[in-house]
Amino acid sequence: MRKLRTTLSALAATAAAVGGGLVGAPAAQAAATWQAHDKICKTFTDANAQRLGSACAEVQKRVTDAGSVNGYRGRVTVNPTAGNWMKPTTYVFSSELGQVCSGGCARQTSAWTSAWSPVETWAGTYEVRGELPGGYTFDVAASWSSWAQVAKKCATYAAGKFCVYRHERGYRDTMQERAKLTVTPAAGKWIEPRWVRVGTVMNGTNTFKTRELCEPSCTRRTATWSATVARTIPGLASPLQLYASAQVALPSGGVKTIKASLSD
């Protein structure tokens, strides 16, 4: 099917009778509440730029009274234009694949919102797919996964240790890459971070994003310190290398560069 062009358009305290008197019971914790996390909407058109409708992917997070998050859920809202229909079909939430409606959704000819998905216990991308008139399809995504470490490289010198990490995650409908530099100077020593970089090499072409750590001037770090740089991963091809790199200066006068990479 042809894929559409898209435009991102308290619980009260109780008392218990003990020995004829009333003693306050331990306070019960308030129930977790669902709060907004992320919502993204897109408008869909046909080959003649005629609007067919819009769809929104929405994710909420479940927050405890202590402020921690212990769950996520997603749903989709569709709003076809007059004379058109939209039919949500499937979703992927983190690594779980499911049907938006058990047994399949009907064609929706007016604004409609699905039931919430089963609760996921970790953050992840929620992406919904569906059908439209004329053999078109639609997709819309919200939320993001946690950063996953995929590569690491460390080096140790008299001045201390420094490491570079490559992280990746899903962010709505794209993939992102991040490099993280950490420095751990030895007692009485310093390490001077120069830059940290994340990038890819595809068909011999190296593209990257660098964060300069000497702007406006270099800083000699005498305690544990870190810095990151991130970007959207470009379209991948083969042969391929995914990497993170960083450079530091040491009291010896040396300048050291390390690189953590994945190659096909």
Coordinates of C-alpha atoms in Angstrom, one line a residue:
M1 CA 0.0 0.0 0.0
R2 CA 1.1 3.5 -0.6
K3 CA 2.3 5.3 2.5
L4 CA 1.0 8.8 3.1
R5 CA 2.9 11.9 3.2
T6 CA 2.5 13.3 6.7
T7 CA 2.6 16.7 8.3
L8 CA 3.4 16.9 11.9
S9 CA 0.9 19.1 12.4
A10 CA -5.7 10.3 49.6
L11 CA -6.5 8.1 51.2
A12 CA -7.9 9.1 54.6
A13 CA -6.3 7.9 57.8
T14 CA -8.3 5.2 59.8
A15 CA -8.4 4.4 63.5
A16 CA -8.5 1.0 65.2
A17 CA -9.9 0.1 68.6
V18 CA -7.2 -1.2 70.8
G19 CA -7.9 -2.0 74.5
G20 CA -11.0 0.1 74.5
G21 CA -9.3 3.1 73.0
L22 CA -8.7 4.4 69.5
V23 CA -5.2 4.4 68.0
G24 CA -4.5 5.9 64.6
A25 CA -3.6 3.3 62.0
P26 CA -0.5 3.7 59.9
A27 CA -1.1 6.2 57.1
A28 CA -1.9 4.4 53.8
Q29 CA 0.0 5.5 50.7
A30 CA -1.9 7.5 48.1
A31 CA -2.7 5.6 44.9
A32 CA -0.6 6.1 41.9
T33 CA -1.9 8.6 39.4
W34 CA -1.7 8.7 35.6
Q35 CA -0.1 11.8 34.2
A36 CA 0.8 13.2 30.8
H37 CA 4.0 11.9 29.3
D38 CA 4.0 12.6 25.5
K39 CA 1.4 13.2 22.7
I40 CA 2.1 13.6 19.0
C41 CA -0.4 14.3 16.2
K42 CA -0.1 14.1 12.5
T43 CA -2.2 15.1 9.5
F44 CA -2.5 12.8 6.5
T45 CA -3.1 13.7 2.9
D46 CA -3.5 11.9 -0.4
A47 CA -1.4 12.2 -3.5
N48 CA -3.4 15.3 -4.5
A49 CA -2.7 17.0 -1.1
Q50 CA -6.3 16.5 0.0
R51 CA -6.6 16.0 3.8
L52 CA -7.9 12.5 4.7
G53 CA -7.7 13.0 8.5
S54 CA -5.4 13.2 11.5
A55 CA -4.2 10.8 14.2
C56 CA -2.7 11.3 17.6
A57 CA -0.5 8.9 19.6
E58 CA -0.7 9.6 23.4
V59 CA 1.3 8.0 26.2
Q60 CA 0.7 8.5 29.9
K61 CA 3.0 7.6 32.8
R62 CA 1.9 6.2 36.2
V63 CA 3.4 8.2 39.0
T64 CA 3.5 7.0 42.7
D65 CA 3.0 9.4 45.6
A66 CA 6.8 9.3 46.1
G67 CA 7.3 10.6 42.6
S68 CA 8.6 7.5 40.9
V69 CA 7.2 6.1 37.6
N70 CA 6.1 2.5 37.5
G71 CA 4.1 2.2 34.3
Y72 CA 3.2 3.5 30.9
R73 CA 0.1 3.2 28.7
G74 CA -0.7 4.4 25.2
R75 CA -3.8 5.0 23.0
V76 CA -4.6 6.5 19.6
T77 CA -7.2 9.1 18.5
V78 CA -8.3 9.4 14.9
N79 CA -10.3 12.2 13.3
P80 CA -11.1 11.6 9.6
T81 CA -12.3 14.4 7.4
A82 CA -15.9 14.5 6.1
G83 CA -16.5 11.6 3.7
N84 CA -13.4 9.7 4.7
W85 CA -12.6 7.0 7.2
M86 CA -9.6 5.8 9.3
K87 CA -9.0 2.3 10.6
P88 CA -6.3 1.8 13.3
T89 CA -4.8 -1.7 13.1
T90 CA -1.7 -2.5 15.1
Y91 CA 0.7 -0.8 17.6
V92 CA 4.2 -1.5 18.8
F93 CA 4.8 -0.4 22.4
S94 CA 8.4 -0.9 23.5
S95 CA 8.9 -4.4 22.1
E96 CA 5.3 -5.5 22.4
L97 CA 3.1 -5.9 19.3
G98 CA -0.6 -5.7 19.7
Q99 CA -3.9 -5.0 18.0
V100 CA -5.5 -1.6 18.7
C101 CA -8.9 -3.3 18.9
S102 CA -9.3 -7.0 19.9
G103 CA -10.5 -8.7 16.8
G104 CA -9.8 -5.6 14.7
C105 CA -11.1 -2.1 14.6
A106 CA -14.0 -0.9 12.5
R107 CA -13.6 1.9 10.0
Q108 CA -14.0 5.1 11.9
T109 CA -15.9 7.9 10.1
S110 CA -15.8 10.4 13.0
A111 CA -13.5 11.3 15.8
W112 CA -12.7 8.2 17.9
T113 CA -10.3 7.3 20.7
S114 CA -9.1 3.8 21.4
A115 CA -8.9 2.1 24.8
W116 CA -5.6 2.3 26.7
S117 CA -3.1 -0.3 25.8
P118 CA -1.9 -2.9 28.5
V119 CA 0.5 -1.2 30.9
E120 CA 4.3 -1.4 30.1
T121 CA 6.6 -1.2 33.1
W122 CA 9.4 0.5 31.2
A123 CA 9.5 3.5 28.9
G124 CA 9.4 2.9 25.2
T125 CA 8.2 4.2 21.9
Y126 CA 4.4 3.8 21.2
E127 CA 3.8 3.6 17.4
V128 CA 0.4 3.1 15.9
R129 CA -0.4 2.0 12.3
G130 CA -3.6 2.0 10.3
E131 CA -5.4 2.3 7.0
L132 CA -7.1 5.0 5.0
P133 CA -9.2 5.2 1.8
G134 CA -7.4 4.7 -1.5
G135 CA -5.0 2.1 -0.2
Y136 CA -3.1 4.5 1.9
T137 CA -1.6 3.8 5.4
F138 CA -0.8 5.9 8.3
D139 CA 1.5 5.8 11.3
V140 CA 2.1 8.0 14.3
A141 CA 4.4 7.6 17.3
A142 CA 5.0 9.1 20.7
S143 CA 7.3 8.5 23.7
W144 CA 10.8 7.3 23.9
S145 CA 12.9 4.4 25.2
S146 CA 15.7 4.6 27.8
W147 CA 19.2 5.0 26.5
A148 CA 20.8 1.6 25.9
Q149 CA 24.6 1.2 26.1
V150 CA 25.9 -0.6 23.0
A151 CA 29.6 0.1 23.1
K152 CA 32.2 1.2 25.6
K153 CA 36.0 2.0 25.6
C154 CA 38.2 3.1 28.6
A155 CA 41.8 4.1 29.0
T156 CA 43.8 4.5 32.2
Y157 CA 46.9 6.6 32.7
A158 CA 48.8 8.0 35.7
A159 CA 46.4 11.0 35.7
G160 CA 43.4 8.8 36.0
K161 CA 40.8 7.1 33.8
F162 CA 38.5 8.2 31.0
C163 CA 35.8 6.3 29.2
V164 CA 33.6 6.9 26.2
Y165 CA 30.2 5.2 25.7
R166 CA 27.8 4.8 22.8
H167 CA 24.1 4.8 23.6
E168 CA 21.0 4.4 21.4
R169 CA 17.3 4.8 21.9
G170 CA 14.0 5.0 20.0
Y171 CA 12.5 8.5 20.1
R172 CA 9.0 8.8 18.7
D173 CA 9.4 7.6 15.1
T174 CA 13.2 8.0 14.9
M175 CA 16.3 6.4 16.4
Q176 CA 18.8 8.5 18.3
E177 CA 22.5 8.0 19.1
R178 CA 24.5 9.5 22.0
A179 CA 28.1 9.6 23.1
K180 CA 29.0 10.0 26.7
L181 CA 32.5 10.9 28.1
T182 CA 33.4 10.3 31.7
V183 CA 36.6 11.3 33.4
T184 CA 37.9 10.0 36.8
P185 CA 41.1 11.8 37.7
A186 CA 43.6 10.2 40.1
A187 CA 44.1 11.8 43.5
G188 CA 45.9 15.1 43.1
K189 CA 45.8 14.9 39.3
W190 CA 43.7 16.4 36.5
I191 CA 42.2 15.5 33.2
E192 CA 41.2 18.1 30.6
P193 CA 38.3 17.0 28.4
R194 CA 38.6 18.4 24.8
W195 CA 35.6 17.0 22.9
V196 CA 33.1 14.2 22.7
R197 CA 31.6 12.9 19.4
V198 CA 28.9 10.6 18.1
G199 CA 28.7 9.4 14.5
T200 CA 28.3 6.8 11.8
V201 CA 30.4 5.7 8.9
M202 CA 28.3 4.5 5.9
N203 CA 29.7 3.5 2.6
G204 CA 32.9 5.3 3.5
T205 CA 31.2 8.6 4.4
N206 CA 31.7 9.7 8.0
T207 CA 29.0 11.9 9.5
F208 CA 29.0 13.0 13.1
K209 CA 28.1 15.6 15.8
T210 CA 30.8 16.9 18.1
R211 CA 30.5 18.8 21.3
E212 CA 33.5 21.0 21.9
L213 CA 34.4 21.0 25.6
C214 CA 36.9 23.8 25.4
E215 CA 34.4 26.6 24.7
P216 CA 35.0 29.2 25.9
S217 CA 38.1 27.6 27.4
C218 CA 39.3 24.2 28.5
T219 CA 38.8 23.1 32.1
R220 CA 41.1 20.8 34.0
R221 CA 38.8 18.4 35.9
T222 CA 40.0 17.2 39.3
A223 CA 36.9 15.2 40.2
T224 CA 34.6 12.8 38.4
W225 CA 32.9 14.5 35.5
S226 CA 30.9 13.7 32.3
A227 CA 29.5 15.2 29.2
T228 CA 27.2 14.0 26.4
V229 CA 26.3 14.7 22.8
A230 CA 23.3 13.3 20.9
R231 CA 21.7 13.4 17.4
T232 CA 19.1 11.5 15.3
I233 CA 20.7 8.5 13.5
P234 CA 20.7 9.1 9.8
G235 CA 19.3 6.5 7.4
L236 CA 21.6 3.5 7.6
A237 CA 23.3 1.7 4.8
S238 CA 26.1 -0.9 4.5
P239 CA 29.0 -1.2 5.1
L240 CA 28.4 0.5 8.4
Q241 CA 30.1 1.6 11.6
L242 CA 28.4 3.2 14.6
Y243 CA 30.7 4.9 17.0
A244 CA 31.4 7.3 19.9
S245 CA 34.7 9.0 20.5
A246 CA 36.3 11.6 22.8
Q247 CA 39.6 13.4 23.4
V248 CA 41.3 14.6 26.6
A249 CA 44.6 16.2 27.6
L250 CA 46.8 15.0 30.4
P251 CA 49.3 16.6 32.8
S252 CA 52.1 14.8 30.9
G253 CA 51.4 17.0 27.9
G254 CA 49.9 14.1 26.0
V255 CA 46.5 14.4 24.1
K256 CA 44.6 11.1 24.0
T257 CA 41.7 10.0 21.9
I258 CA 39.6 6.9 22.3
K259 CA 36.8 5.4 20.3
A260 CA 34.0 2.9 21.0
S261 CA 32.4 1.4 17.9
L262 CA 30.2 -1.2 16.4
S263 CA 30.9 -2.4 12.9
D264 CA 28.9 -4.8 10.6

